[in-house]
mmCIF file of C-alpha atoms in Angstrom:
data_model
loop_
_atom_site.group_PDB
_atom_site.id
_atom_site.type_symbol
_atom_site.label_atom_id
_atom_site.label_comp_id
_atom_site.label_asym_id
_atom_site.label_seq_id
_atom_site.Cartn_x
_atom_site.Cartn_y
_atom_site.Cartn_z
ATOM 1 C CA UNK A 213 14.318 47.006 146.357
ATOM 2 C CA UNK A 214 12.138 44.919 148.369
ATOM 3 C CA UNK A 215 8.528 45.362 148.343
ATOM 4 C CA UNK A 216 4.907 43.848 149.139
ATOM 5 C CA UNK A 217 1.424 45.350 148.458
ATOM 6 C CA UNK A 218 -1.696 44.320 149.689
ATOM 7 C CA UNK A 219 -3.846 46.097 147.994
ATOM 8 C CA UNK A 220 -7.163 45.225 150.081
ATOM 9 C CA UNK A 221 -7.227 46.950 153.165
ATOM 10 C CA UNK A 222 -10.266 45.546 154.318
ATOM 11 C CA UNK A 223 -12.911 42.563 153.147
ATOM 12 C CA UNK A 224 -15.622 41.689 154.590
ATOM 13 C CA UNK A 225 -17.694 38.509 153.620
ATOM 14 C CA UNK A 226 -20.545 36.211 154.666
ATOM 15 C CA UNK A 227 -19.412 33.013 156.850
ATOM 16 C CA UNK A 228 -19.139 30.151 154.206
ATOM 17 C CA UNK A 229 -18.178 31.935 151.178
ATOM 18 C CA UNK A 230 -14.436 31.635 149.767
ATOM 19 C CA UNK A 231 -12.550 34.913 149.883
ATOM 20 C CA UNK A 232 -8.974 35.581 148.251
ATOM 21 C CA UNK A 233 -6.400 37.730 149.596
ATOM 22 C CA UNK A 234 -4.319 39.610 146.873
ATOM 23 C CA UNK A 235 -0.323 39.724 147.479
ATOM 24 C CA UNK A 236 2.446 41.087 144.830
ATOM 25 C CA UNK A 237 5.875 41.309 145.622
ATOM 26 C CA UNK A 238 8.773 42.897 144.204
ATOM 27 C CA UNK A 239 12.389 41.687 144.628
ATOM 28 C CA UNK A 240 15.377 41.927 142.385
ATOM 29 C CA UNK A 241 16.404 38.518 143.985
ATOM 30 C CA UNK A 242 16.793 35.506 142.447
ATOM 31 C CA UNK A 243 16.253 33.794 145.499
ATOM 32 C CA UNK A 244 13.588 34.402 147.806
ATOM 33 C CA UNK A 245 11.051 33.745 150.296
ATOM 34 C CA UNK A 246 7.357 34.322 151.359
ATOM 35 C CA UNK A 247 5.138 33.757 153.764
ATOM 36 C CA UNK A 248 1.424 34.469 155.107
ATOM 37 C CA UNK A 249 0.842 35.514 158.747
ATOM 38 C CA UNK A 250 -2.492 35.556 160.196
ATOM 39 C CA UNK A 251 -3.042 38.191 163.395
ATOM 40 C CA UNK A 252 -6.385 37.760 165.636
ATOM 41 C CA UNK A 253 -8.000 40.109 167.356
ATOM 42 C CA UNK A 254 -5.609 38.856 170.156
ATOM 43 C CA UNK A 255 -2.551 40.347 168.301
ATOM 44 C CA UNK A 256 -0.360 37.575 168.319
ATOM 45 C CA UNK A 257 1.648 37.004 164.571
ATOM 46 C CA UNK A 258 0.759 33.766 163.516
ATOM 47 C CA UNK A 259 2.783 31.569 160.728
ATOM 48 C CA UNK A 260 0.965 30.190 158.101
ATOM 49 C CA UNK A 261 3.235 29.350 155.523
ATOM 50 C CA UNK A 262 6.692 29.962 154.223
ATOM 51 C CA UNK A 263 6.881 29.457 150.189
ATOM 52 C CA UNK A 264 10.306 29.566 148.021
ATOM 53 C CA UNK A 265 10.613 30.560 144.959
ATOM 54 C CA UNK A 266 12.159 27.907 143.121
ATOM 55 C CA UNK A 267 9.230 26.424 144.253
ATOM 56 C CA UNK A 268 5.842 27.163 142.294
ATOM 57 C CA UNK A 269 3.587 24.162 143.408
ATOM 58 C CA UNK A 270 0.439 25.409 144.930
ATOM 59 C CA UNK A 271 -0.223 24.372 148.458
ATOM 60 C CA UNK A 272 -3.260 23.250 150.327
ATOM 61 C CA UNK A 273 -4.012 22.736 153.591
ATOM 62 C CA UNK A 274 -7.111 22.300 155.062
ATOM 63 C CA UNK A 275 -9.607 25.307 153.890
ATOM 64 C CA UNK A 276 -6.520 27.211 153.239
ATOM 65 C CA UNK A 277 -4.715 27.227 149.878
ATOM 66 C CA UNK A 278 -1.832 29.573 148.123
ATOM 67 C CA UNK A 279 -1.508 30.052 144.728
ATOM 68 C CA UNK A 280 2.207 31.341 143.766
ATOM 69 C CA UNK A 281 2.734 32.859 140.155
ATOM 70 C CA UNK A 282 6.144 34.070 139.469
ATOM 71 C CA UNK A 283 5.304 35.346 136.462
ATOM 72 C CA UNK A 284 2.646 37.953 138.158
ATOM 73 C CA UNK A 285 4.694 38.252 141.020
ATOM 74 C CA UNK A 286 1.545 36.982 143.073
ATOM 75 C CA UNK A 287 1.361 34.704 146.045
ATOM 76 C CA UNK A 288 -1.964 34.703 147.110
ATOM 77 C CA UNK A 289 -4.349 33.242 149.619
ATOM 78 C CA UNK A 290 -7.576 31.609 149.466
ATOM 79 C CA UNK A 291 -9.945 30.982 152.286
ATOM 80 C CA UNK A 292 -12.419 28.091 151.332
ATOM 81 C CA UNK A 293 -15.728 28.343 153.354
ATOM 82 C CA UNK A 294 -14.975 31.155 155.470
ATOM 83 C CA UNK A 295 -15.567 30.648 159.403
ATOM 84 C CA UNK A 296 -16.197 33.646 161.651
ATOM 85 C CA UNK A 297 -12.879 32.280 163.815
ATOM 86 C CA UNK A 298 -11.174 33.540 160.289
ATOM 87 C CA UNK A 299 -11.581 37.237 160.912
ATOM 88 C CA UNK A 300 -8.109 38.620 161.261
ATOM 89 C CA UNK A 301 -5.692 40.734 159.815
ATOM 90 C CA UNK A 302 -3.576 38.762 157.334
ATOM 91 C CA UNK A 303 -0.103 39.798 156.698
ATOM 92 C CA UNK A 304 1.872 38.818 153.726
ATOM 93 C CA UNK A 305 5.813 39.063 153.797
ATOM 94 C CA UNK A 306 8.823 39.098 151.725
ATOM 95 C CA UNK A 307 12.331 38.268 152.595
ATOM 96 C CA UNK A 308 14.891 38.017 149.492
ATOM 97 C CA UNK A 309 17.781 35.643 149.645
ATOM 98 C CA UNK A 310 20.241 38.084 151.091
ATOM 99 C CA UNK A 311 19.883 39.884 153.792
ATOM 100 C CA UNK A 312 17.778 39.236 156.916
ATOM 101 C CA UNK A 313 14.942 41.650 156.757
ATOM 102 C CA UNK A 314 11.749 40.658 156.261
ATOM 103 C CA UNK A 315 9.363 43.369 154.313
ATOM 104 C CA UNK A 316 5.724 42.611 155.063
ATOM 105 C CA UNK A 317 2.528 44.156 153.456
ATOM 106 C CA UNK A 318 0.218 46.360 154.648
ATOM 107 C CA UNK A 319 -2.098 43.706 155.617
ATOM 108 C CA UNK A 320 -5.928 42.985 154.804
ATOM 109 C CA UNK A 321 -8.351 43.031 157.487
ATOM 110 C CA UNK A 322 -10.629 40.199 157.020
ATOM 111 C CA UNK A 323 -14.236 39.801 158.414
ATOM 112 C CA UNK A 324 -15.914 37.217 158.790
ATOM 113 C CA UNK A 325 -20.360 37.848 159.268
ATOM 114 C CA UNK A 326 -22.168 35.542 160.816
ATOM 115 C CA UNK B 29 7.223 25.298 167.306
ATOM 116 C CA UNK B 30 8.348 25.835 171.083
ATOM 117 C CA UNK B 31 6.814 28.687 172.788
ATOM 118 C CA UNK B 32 9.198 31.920 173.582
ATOM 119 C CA UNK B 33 8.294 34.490 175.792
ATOM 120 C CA UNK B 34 8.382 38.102 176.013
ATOM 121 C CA UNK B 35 8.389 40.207 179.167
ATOM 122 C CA UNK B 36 6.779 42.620 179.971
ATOM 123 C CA UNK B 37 3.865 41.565 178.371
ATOM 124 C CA UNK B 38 2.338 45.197 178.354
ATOM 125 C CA UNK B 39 4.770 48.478 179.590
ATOM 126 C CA UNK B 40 3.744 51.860 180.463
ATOM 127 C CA UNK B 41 6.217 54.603 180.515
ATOM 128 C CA UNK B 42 6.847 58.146 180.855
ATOM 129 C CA UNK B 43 8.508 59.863 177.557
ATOM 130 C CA UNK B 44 12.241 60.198 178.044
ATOM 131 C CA UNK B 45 12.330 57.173 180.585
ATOM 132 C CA UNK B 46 14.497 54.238 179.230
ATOM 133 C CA UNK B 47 12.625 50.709 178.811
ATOM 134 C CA UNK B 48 14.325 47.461 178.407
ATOM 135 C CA UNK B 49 12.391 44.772 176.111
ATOM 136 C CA UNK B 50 13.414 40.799 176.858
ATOM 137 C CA UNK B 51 12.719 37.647 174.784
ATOM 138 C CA UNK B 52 13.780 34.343 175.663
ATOM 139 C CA UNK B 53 14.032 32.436 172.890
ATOM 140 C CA UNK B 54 15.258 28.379 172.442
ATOM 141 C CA UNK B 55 18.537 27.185 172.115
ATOM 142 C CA UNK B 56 18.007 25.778 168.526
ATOM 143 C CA UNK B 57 17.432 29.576 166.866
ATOM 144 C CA UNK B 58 19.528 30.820 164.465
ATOM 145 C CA UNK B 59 18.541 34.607 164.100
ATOM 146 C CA UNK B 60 16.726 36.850 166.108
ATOM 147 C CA UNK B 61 14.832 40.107 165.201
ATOM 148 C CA UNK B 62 12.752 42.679 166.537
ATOM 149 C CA UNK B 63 10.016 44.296 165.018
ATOM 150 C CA UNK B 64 7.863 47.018 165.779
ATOM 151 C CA UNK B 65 3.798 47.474 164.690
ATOM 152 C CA UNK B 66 2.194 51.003 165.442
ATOM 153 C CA UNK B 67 -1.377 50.126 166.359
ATOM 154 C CA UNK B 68 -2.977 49.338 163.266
ATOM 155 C CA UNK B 69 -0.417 49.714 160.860
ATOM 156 C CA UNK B 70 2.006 47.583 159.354
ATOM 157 C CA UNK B 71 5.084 45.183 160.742
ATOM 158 C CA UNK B 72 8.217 46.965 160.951
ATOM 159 C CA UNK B 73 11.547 45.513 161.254
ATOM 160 C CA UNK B 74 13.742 47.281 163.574
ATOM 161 C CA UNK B 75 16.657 44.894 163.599
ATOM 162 C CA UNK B 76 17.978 41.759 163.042
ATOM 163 C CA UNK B 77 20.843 39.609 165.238
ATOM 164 C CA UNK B 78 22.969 37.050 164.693
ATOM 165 C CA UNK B 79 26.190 34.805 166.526
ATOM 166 C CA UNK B 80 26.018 37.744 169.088
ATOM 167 C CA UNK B 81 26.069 40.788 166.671
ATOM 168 C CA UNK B 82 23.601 43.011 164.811
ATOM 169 C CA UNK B 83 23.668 41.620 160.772
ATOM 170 C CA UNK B 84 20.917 44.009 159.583
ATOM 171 C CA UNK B 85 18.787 47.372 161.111
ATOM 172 C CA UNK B 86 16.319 49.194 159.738
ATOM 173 C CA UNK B 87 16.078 52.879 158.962
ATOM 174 C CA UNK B 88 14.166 52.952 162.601
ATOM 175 C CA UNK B 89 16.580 51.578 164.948
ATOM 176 C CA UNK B 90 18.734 54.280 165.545
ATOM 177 C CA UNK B 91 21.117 55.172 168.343
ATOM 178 C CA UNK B 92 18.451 55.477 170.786
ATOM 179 C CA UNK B 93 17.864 51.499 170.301
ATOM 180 C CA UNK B 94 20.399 48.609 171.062
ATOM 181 C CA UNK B 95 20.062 45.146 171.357
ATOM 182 C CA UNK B 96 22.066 42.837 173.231
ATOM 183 C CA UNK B 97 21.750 38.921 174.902
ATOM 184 C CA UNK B 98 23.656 39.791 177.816
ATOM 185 C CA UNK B 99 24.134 36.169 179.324
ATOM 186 C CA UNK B 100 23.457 33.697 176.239
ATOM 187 C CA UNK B 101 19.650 33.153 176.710
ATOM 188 C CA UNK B 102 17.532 36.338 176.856
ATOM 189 C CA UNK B 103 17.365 38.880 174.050
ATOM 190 C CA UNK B 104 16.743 42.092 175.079
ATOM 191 C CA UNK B 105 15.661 45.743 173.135
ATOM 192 C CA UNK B 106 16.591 48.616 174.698
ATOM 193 C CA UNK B 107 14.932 51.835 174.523
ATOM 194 C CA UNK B 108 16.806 54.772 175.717
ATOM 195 C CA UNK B 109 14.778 58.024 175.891
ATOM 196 C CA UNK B 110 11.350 56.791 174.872
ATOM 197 C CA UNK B 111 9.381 59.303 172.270
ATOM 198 C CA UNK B 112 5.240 59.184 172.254
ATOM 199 C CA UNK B 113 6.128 57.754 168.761
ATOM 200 C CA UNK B 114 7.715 54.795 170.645
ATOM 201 C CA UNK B 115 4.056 53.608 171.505
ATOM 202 C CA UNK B 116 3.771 49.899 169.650
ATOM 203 C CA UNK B 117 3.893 46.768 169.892
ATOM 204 C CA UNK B 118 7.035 45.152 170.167
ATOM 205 C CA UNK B 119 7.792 41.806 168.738
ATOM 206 C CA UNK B 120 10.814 39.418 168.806
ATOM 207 C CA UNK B 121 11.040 37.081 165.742
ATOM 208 C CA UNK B 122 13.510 34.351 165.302
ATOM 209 C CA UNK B 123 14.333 31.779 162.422
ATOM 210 C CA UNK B 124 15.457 27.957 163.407
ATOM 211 C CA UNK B 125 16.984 25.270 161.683
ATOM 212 C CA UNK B 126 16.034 23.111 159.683
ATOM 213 C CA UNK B 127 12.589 24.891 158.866
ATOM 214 C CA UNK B 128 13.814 28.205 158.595
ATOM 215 C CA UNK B 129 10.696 29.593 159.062
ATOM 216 C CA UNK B 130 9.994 32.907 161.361
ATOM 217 C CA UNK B 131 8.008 32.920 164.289
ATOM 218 C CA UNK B 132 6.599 35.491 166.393
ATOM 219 C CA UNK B 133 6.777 36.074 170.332
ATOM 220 C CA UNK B 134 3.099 37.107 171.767
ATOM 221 C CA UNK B 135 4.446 40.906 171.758
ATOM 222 C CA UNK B 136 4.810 43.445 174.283
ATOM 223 C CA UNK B 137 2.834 46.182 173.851
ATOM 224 C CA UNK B 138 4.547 49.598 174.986
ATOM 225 C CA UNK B 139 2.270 52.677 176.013
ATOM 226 C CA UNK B 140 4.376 56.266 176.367
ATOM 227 C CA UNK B 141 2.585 58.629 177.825
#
């Protein structure tokens, strides 16, 4: 089975600070993918980044940065200096390597105070 | 990424009326896939498409949904008796060489009333 918990449903933090979003997965697959979406107020579903996971290098970019442990079945997401333009709901998402389907999280609702 | 559309971008209906869903995706996209999200709950997938078939649905997408790209470009869901429950957003989702990475449409958000 397929599976990914966020277990924060909502965080709120003070603009400037660093705040980490929590994913676990679980996936009998040997094979698979994630990936961090970011939705604004607005609504739209916006990429962040896709990981594999033969692939356990940490990625940065910009204030951004994901930190993928196989061994915890973690993939999580830091925000580095929080902006108030971060406040969003932030999806993480699973999709194993067969099959289609994507299985996302229950998202964490990040705010961002002034 | 190029930019797909989806039309309507907002649809009122009465229950039991039948709504038709369109996304125009780019030439270059290998699957397609719909997804629903309830207002303030979680992404569902509904279904998944591929070389002019269905290759995976959900539990959801039952026989009152059907998907179809009728002439090659636009990818439409199709809602035949809408329920109150129907009420979400809609989104259309497709994954492109070489990235394959997913990417959204902006939505359509469906009111049944």
């Amino acid at each position: 089975a397929q599976k990914v918990t966020q277990a924060q449903t909502e965080i709120s933090v003070v603009e400037k600070e660093d705040v980490t979003l929590d994913c676990v997965y679980e996936t009998r697959d040997t094979t698979y993918y994630l990936f961090w979406y970011k939705q604004p107020p607005s609504g739209e579903l916006v990429f962040l980044i896709r990981r594999n996971s033969f692939d356990e290098q940490n990625e940065i970019s910009g204030r951004y940065s994901w930190n993928f442990q196989k061994s915890t079945s973690s993939f999580n997401f830091t925000i580095t200096a929080s902006q108030v333009v971060d406040s969003a709901v932030y999806f993480c998402a699973l999709k194993g390597g067969t099959g289609n389907q994507f299985y996302f999280g229950t998202g964490t609702s990040l705010t961002v105070i002034p | 990424e190029p930019e797909v559309t989806q039309t309507p971008s907002h649809q009122v209906t009465q229950m039991g009326q039948e709504v038709i869903l369109r996304c125009v995706p780019i030439s270059n996209h290998l699957y397609f896939y719909w997804y629903r999200q309830i207002l303030g709950q979680k992404v569902e997938f509904l279904v998944s498409f591929y070389n002019n078939e269905i290759s995976e649905k959900s539990e959801i997408f039952d026989d009152q949904f059907s998907v179809e790209r009728p002439d090659g470009s636009n990818f439409t869901l199709k809602i035949r008796s809408t329920k109150l429950e129907d009420s979400a957003m809609y989104f259309c989702a497709w994954v492109g060489r070489p990235s394959y990475e997913q990417y959204f449409g902006p939505g359509t958000r469906l009111t049944v009333t």
